[in-house]
Coordinates of C-alpha atoms and ligand atoms in Angstrom, one line a residue:
M1 CA 29.5 29.4 35.6
L2 CA 29.8 26.9 38.6
Y3 CA 29.6 28.0 42.1
R4 CA 30.7 26.3 45.3
V5 CA 31.0 27.7 48.8
I6 CA 34.3 27.0 51.0
D7 CA 35.0 27.9 54.8
A8 CA 37.4 30.5 55.4
A9 CA 39.4 28.4 57.5
E10 CA 40.0 26.1 54.1
L11 CA 42.1 29.0 52.3
P12 CA 45.7 27.9 53.8
L13 CA 44.4 24.7 52.5
L14 CA 43.8 25.8 49.0
V15 CA 46.9 28.0 48.7
S16 CA 49.0 25.0 50.0
A17 CA 47.7 22.8 47.5
F18 CA 48.4 25.4 44.7
M19 CA 51.9 25.9 46.2
Q20 CA 52.5 21.9 45.8
Q21 CA 52.8 22.6 42.0
Y22 CA 53.0 26.2 41.2
E23 CA 54.9 29.2 42.1
V24 CA 52.2 31.3 44.2
V25 CA 52.4 35.0 44.0
A26 CA 49.8 37.0 46.2
P27 CA 49.8 40.2 47.9
V28 CA 52.0 40.9 50.9
K29 CA 52.9 43.8 53.2
R30 CA 55.7 45.7 52.7
G31 CA 56.5 48.6 55.0
R32 CA 53.1 50.8 54.6
S33 CA 52.4 49.2 51.1
Y34 CA 51.4 46.2 49.4
V35 CA 53.1 44.5 46.8
F36 CA 52.4 41.2 44.8
D37 CA 55.3 38.6 45.4
A38 CA 56.3 34.8 45.4
I39 CA 55.0 33.7 49.2
E40 CA 56.8 30.7 50.9
H41 CA 53.7 30.1 53.3
P42 CA 50.0 31.0 53.1
E43 CA 50.7 33.0 56.1
D44 CA 52.4 35.2 54.3
M45 CA 49.9 36.5 52.4
V46 CA 47.3 39.0 53.3
L47 CA 44.0 39.0 51.4
D48 CA 42.3 41.8 53.0
Y49 CA 44.5 44.6 51.1
P50 CA 43.8 47.9 49.3
T51 CA 44.9 48.1 46.0
T52 CA 48.8 47.3 45.6
S53 CA 51.5 49.9 44.9
A54 CA 52.3 48.3 41.4
S55 CA 50.3 46.2 39.5
L56 CA 50.6 42.3 38.2
K57 CA 51.7 43.4 34.6
K58 CA 55.3 42.8 35.7
Y59 CA 54.5 38.9 36.1
F60 CA 53.3 38.9 32.0
L61 CA 55.3 42.0 30.5
P62 CA 58.8 41.9 32.6
P63 CA 60.2 45.5 32.9
K64 CA 63.2 44.4 30.8
E65 CA 63.3 41.0 29.0
T66 CA 65.6 39.5 26.2
L67 CA 63.6 38.6 23.1
M68 CA 66.8 37.2 21.0
R69 CA 70.3 37.0 20.8
F70 CA 72.1 37.2 17.4
N71 CA 75.4 36.9 16.0
A72 CA 76.2 40.2 14.6
Q73 CA 78.9 38.7 12.0
T74 CA 76.9 36.2 10.5
N75 CA 73.7 38.3 11.3
R76 CA 72.3 34.8 12.4
V77 CA 69.9 34.9 15.3
A78 CA 70.3 32.4 18.2
E79 CA 68.0 30.1 19.8
H80 CA 66.0 32.2 22.8
T81 CA 64.3 29.6 25.0
L82 CA 61.7 31.2 27.2
E83 CA 61.5 29.7 31.0
V84 CA 58.1 30.2 32.6
P85 CA 57.9 28.6 36.0
P86 CA 53.9 27.6 36.2
R87 CA 52.5 30.4 38.6
V88 CA 49.4 30.8 40.4
I89 CA 48.1 34.3 41.0
F90 CA 46.4 34.3 44.3
G91 CA 44.3 37.1 45.5
A92 CA 43.8 39.5 42.5
H93 CA 41.4 42.2 42.8
A94 CA 38.5 42.3 39.8
C95 CA 40.1 45.6 38.4
D96 CA 43.6 44.0 38.2
I97 CA 41.6 41.0 36.4
N98 CA 40.1 43.4 33.8
A99 CA 43.8 44.4 33.4
I100 CA 44.8 41.4 32.0
N101 CA 41.9 41.2 30.0
R102 CA 42.9 44.4 28.5
L103 CA 46.7 43.2 27.9
D104 CA 45.0 39.9 26.8
Q105 CA 43.2 42.0 23.9
V106 CA 46.4 43.4 22.8
F107 CA 49.1 40.9 23.3
R108 CA 47.3 37.5 22.9
D109 CA 43.7 38.0 21.2
G110 CA 44.8 40.7 18.4
T111 CA 46.1 40.3 15.1
Y112 CA 49.5 39.6 16.1
N113 CA 49.9 37.8 19.1
D114 CA 53.1 38.0 21.2
P115 CA 54.9 35.1 22.0
Y116 CA 56.6 35.8 25.2
Y117 CA 53.3 37.3 26.7
C118 CA 51.3 34.1 25.6
A119 CA 53.6 31.9 27.0
R120 CA 53.4 33.5 30.5
R121 CA 49.9 33.8 30.2
D122 CA 49.5 30.1 29.6
A123 CA 51.5 29.4 32.3
T124 CA 49.5 31.4 34.7
L125 CA 46.4 30.8 36.9
I126 CA 44.7 33.5 38.3
V127 CA 42.4 33.4 41.9
G128 CA 40.7 36.4 42.4
I129 CA 39.2 38.0 45.6
S130 CA 36.5 40.6 46.5
C131 CA 37.7 44.0 48.0
T132 CA 36.5 47.1 49.6
P133 CA 37.1 49.8 47.6
A134 CA 39.8 52.7 48.8
D135 CA 39.0 56.5 48.1
S136 CA 41.0 56.5 45.1
C137 CA 39.1 53.7 43.4
F138 CA 36.8 54.2 40.4
C139 CA 36.7 50.9 38.8
H140 CA 33.3 50.9 39.1
L141 CA 32.4 53.7 36.4
W142 CA 34.1 51.3 33.8
D143 CA 32.5 48.3 34.7
A144 CA 35.8 46.9 36.1
D145 CA 34.7 46.2 39.6
E146 CA 33.4 42.6 39.0
A147 CA 35.5 40.2 36.8
R148 CA 33.2 38.4 34.6
F149 CA 36.0 36.1 32.9
G150 CA 40.0 36.1 32.7
Y151 CA 40.4 34.4 35.9
D152 CA 40.4 30.6 37.3
L153 CA 38.7 31.0 40.4
F154 CA 37.1 34.0 42.1
L155 CA 36.6 33.9 46.0
Q156 CA 33.8 36.3 47.3
D157 CA 34.2 36.7 50.7
I158 CA 30.2 36.3 52.2
G159 CA 31.5 36.3 56.0
G160 CA 33.2 33.6 57.5
R161 CA 33.1 31.7 53.9
F162 CA 33.5 32.3 50.2
L163 CA 31.4 32.2 47.2
V164 CA 33.7 30.6 44.8
S165 CA 33.1 31.0 41.0
I166 CA 35.1 28.6 39.1
S167 CA 36.3 28.5 35.5
S168 CA 38.7 26.4 34.9
V169 CA 39.0 22.5 35.1
E170 CA 42.8 22.7 36.2
A171 CA 41.4 25.2 39.5
A172 CA 38.7 23.0 39.9
N173 CA 40.5 19.8 40.3
I174 CA 42.9 21.4 43.4
L175 CA 40.0 23.0 44.6
E176 CA 38.0 19.8 45.1
S177 CA 41.2 17.9 46.2
A178 CA 42.2 20.6 48.7
C179 CA 39.1 22.0 50.3
N180 CA 35.3 20.7 50.9
P181 CA 33.6 22.5 48.6
R182 CA 29.9 22.1 49.0
E183 CA 27.0 23.6 46.7
A184 CA 25.3 27.2 47.4
T185 CA 22.7 27.5 49.2
D186 CA 19.7 30.3 48.8
Q187 CA 21.3 32.0 52.0
D188 CA 24.8 31.7 50.5
R189 CA 23.4 33.8 47.3
I190 CA 21.5 36.2 49.5
D191 CA 24.6 36.9 51.3
F192 CA 26.4 37.4 48.0
R193 CA 24.0 40.0 46.8
H194 CA 24.3 41.9 50.2
A195 CA 28.1 41.8 50.0
T196 CA 28.3 42.9 46.2
R197 CA 25.7 45.5 47.4
R198 CA 27.9 46.9 50.1
R199 CA 30.9 47.1 47.8
Q200 CA 29.0 49.4 45.2
A201 CA 27.8 51.5 48.0
S202 CA 31.6 52.1 49.0
F203 CA 32.6 53.8 46.2
N204 CA 34.2 57.7 46.7
P205 CA 31.1 59.7 45.8
G206 CA 33.1 62.6 45.1
I207 CA 34.5 61.1 42.0
P208 CA 32.5 62.1 39.2
D209 CA 30.7 59.9 37.0
I210 CA 30.9 61.0 33.4
Q211 CA 29.7 58.3 31.2
D212 CA 30.3 60.3 27.7
V213 CA 33.9 61.2 29.0
A214 CA 35.2 59.9 25.5
M215 CA 32.6 62.1 23.3
L216 CA 33.7 65.1 25.5
M217 CA 37.4 64.5 25.1
D218 CA 36.8 64.9 21.2
A219 CA 34.9 68.2 21.7
F220 CA 37.4 69.7 24.2
H221 CA 40.7 68.2 22.4
K222 CA 42.0 72.0 22.1
D223 CA 40.8 72.9 25.5
D224 CA 43.6 75.0 27.6
F225 CA 43.0 72.3 30.2
W226 CA 45.2 70.2 28.4
E227 CA 47.8 73.0 28.7
E228 CA 47.4 73.4 32.2
L229 CA 47.2 69.6 33.2
G230 CA 50.6 69.1 30.7
S231 CA 52.4 71.7 31.9
R232 CA 52.9 70.0 35.8
C233 CA 54.1 66.7 34.2
L234 CA 57.6 66.0 35.4
S235 CA 58.1 63.3 32.6
C236 CA 58.9 60.8 35.5
S237 CA 56.8 57.7 33.9
A238 CA 55.8 56.8 37.6
C239 CA 52.0 56.7 36.0
A240 CA 52.7 54.4 33.4
A241 CA 54.9 52.2 35.6
V242 CA 52.1 51.3 38.3
C243 CA 49.1 51.4 35.3
P244 CA 48.1 47.8 35.1
T245 CA 47.2 48.6 31.8
C246 CA 50.2 50.7 30.1
F247 CA 52.2 48.5 27.9
C248 CA 54.4 50.4 25.8
F249 CA 57.9 49.2 25.6
D250 CA 61.1 50.3 23.8
L251 CA 63.1 47.9 21.6
Q252 CA 66.8 48.0 22.2
D253 CA 70.2 46.1 20.9
R254 CA 73.3 45.8 22.7
L255 CA 76.7 44.5 21.4
S256 CA 79.1 42.7 23.2
P257 CA 82.5 45.0 23.8
D258 CA 83.8 43.2 20.5
G259 CA 81.0 43.6 18.2
T260 CA 80.5 40.0 17.2
Q261 CA 77.8 39.0 19.5
G262 CA 74.5 41.2 20.6
E263 CA 71.0 40.9 22.2
R264 CA 67.6 42.6 21.5
Y265 CA 65.4 43.5 24.6
R266 CA 62.3 45.2 25.4
V267 CA 62.1 47.6 28.3
W268 CA 58.8 49.4 29.2
D269 CA 58.8 52.7 27.9
A270 CA 55.8 55.6 29.0
C271 CA 54.3 58.2 26.5
T272 CA 54.9 60.9 29.1
S273 CA 58.4 60.9 28.1
P274 CA 59.7 63.3 25.8
Q275 CA 61.6 61.0 23.8
F276 CA 58.5 58.7 23.3
A277 CA 57.5 60.3 20.1
Q278 CA 61.1 61.3 18.6
V279 CA 61.6 59.4 15.7
A280 CA 64.8 58.9 13.3
G281 CA 66.2 62.2 12.0
G282 CA 65.3 64.0 15.7
H283 CA 61.5 65.2 14.7
N284 CA 59.1 64.7 17.9
F285 CA 55.3 64.5 17.3
R286 CA 54.8 65.1 20.7
P287 CA 57.5 67.6 22.0
E288 CA 55.0 69.5 24.5
G289 CA 54.2 68.1 28.0
R290 CA 50.4 69.3 26.9
E291 CA 50.5 66.7 23.8
R292 CA 52.0 63.9 25.7
V293 CA 49.7 64.0 28.9
R294 CA 46.5 64.6 26.4
H295 CA 47.7 61.6 24.6
R296 CA 48.1 59.7 27.5
M297 CA 44.4 60.3 29.0
Y298 CA 43.0 59.8 25.0
H299 CA 44.6 56.4 24.9
K300 CA 43.0 55.4 28.3
L301 CA 39.5 57.1 27.9
N302 CA 39.0 57.4 24.4
G303 CA 41.4 55.7 21.8
F304 CA 41.4 52.0 23.1
L305 CA 37.5 52.1 23.8
A306 CA 36.8 53.0 20.0
N307 CA 39.2 50.2 18.8
H308 CA 38.6 47.8 21.8
D309 CA 35.1 48.5 23.0
R310 CA 36.5 49.3 26.3
M311 CA 38.2 52.0 28.3
L312 CA 42.2 51.5 28.8
C313 CA 41.6 52.9 32.4
V314 CA 40.3 50.1 35.2
G315 CA 39.8 52.7 37.5
C316 CA 42.5 51.2 39.7
G317 CA 43.5 54.5 41.2
R318 CA 47.5 53.8 41.3
C319 CA 48.3 56.6 39.2
V320 CA 46.2 58.8 41.6
K321 CA 48.5 58.0 44.4
A322 CA 51.9 57.7 42.3
C323 CA 51.6 61.4 40.3
K324 CA 53.4 63.6 42.3
A325 CA 51.7 66.3 40.0
D326 CA 48.3 65.3 40.6
I327 CA 47.4 64.2 37.0
N328 CA 45.3 61.4 36.4
P329 CA 41.8 60.1 34.7
V330 CA 40.0 61.5 37.9
K331 CA 41.0 65.3 37.3
V332 CA 40.0 64.8 33.6
L333 CA 36.4 63.7 35.2
E334 CA 36.3 66.6 37.5
F335 CA 37.3 69.0 34.3
F336 CA 34.0 67.7 32.6
K337 CA 32.1 67.9 35.5
Q338 CA 32.9 71.6 36.0
K339 CA 32.4 72.0 32.1
G340 CA 28.8 70.5 32.9
A341 CA 28.0 72.9 35.7
D342 CA 29.2 76.0 33.6
D343 CA 27.1 75.1 30.7
A344 CA 24.1 74.7 33.0
S345 CA 24.6 78.1 34.7
A346 CA 25.1 79.9 31.5
A347 CA 21.9 78.2 30.1
Ligands
LIG1 S1 45.2 55.4 34.3 FE1 45.6 55.3 36.5 S2 43.5 54.5 37.3 FE2 43.7 53.9 35.2 S3 44.1 51.7 35.4 FE3 46.1 53.0 34.6 S4 46.9 53.7 37.0 FE4 44.8 52.6 37.5
LIG2 S1 51.7 62.3 34.5 FE1 52.4 62.4 36.7 S2 53.5 60.4 37.0 FE2 52.9 60.6 35.0 S3 54.8 61.2 34.2 FE3 53.7 63.0 34.8 S4 54.5 63.7 36.5 FE4 54.9 61.2 36.4

């Protein structure tokens, strides 16, 4: 990895240089929340921000997108060209970069790559930035508080200057042309270490660290806990909408009024929706809230890990804030912490 240091005052120059060639998407304040949006001026962005309310996945998997158009009479598929603007996502936190890495595993690096996802991913540069954890963050439990790959530049605030990790030639050239990057000194490295320690010490100690949660979930698959959790679910899909790693979608066809033309599109879907597991003939594989919520938590904390060697949850905490019924992975961790305490007192 190549490291350089730039002064904090040079950051607007870097953003302006990106803006010459790319659409720049960055965190901005909207009311009391922060969201990622396209910016027109470097001063529009707010880099010292808590987790945004919505994630970055809409830039790779839009909530709704047309996959193809077809002639319903000839059964011919019409050409569908995808227009992808070259884009820079500036100021992504490590958890969100790790979330994109998970999406890459599914849509780009798996057995079947998704051309729509890949086109957007290939057209996007990612500039990460260090953060200060909020009370709802638990990315450190799943090793998602540091981004080791999946970005072009990563900016670590080391006090009045940034230690920049560089991992693409394209971004390195822009950094070189816009700023005055210098070699990192020993003091820069020491300050980087201190900044990392400060971040690691800032996580909410009240969120239990249960590293063997996946195995425990298998052991407690039938526990009443899932009934209690699932019975509260409102099926509102807010958790899936805000989650940076929820990627399920539904495919739908829509015909023109005269029935001659049609389009096939995909829309975000959520496994907490009652119809999600309903199949032709009307059978529903997960008719109960208990089964749906348990399925969601298992996919996040157990199933994806078995298949891809990582949790599908990156601990961003968005669902902790978004779910009005207080259903989230932290509740699962708290349950197993309590189970551990019960076992200890029974022994
Ligand atoms: S499950 Fe919740 S905490 Fe985990 S990645 Fe999704 S929104 Fe973030
Ligand atoms: S778990 Fe919470 S956010 Fe998700 S669908 Fe149920 S009530 Fe809505």
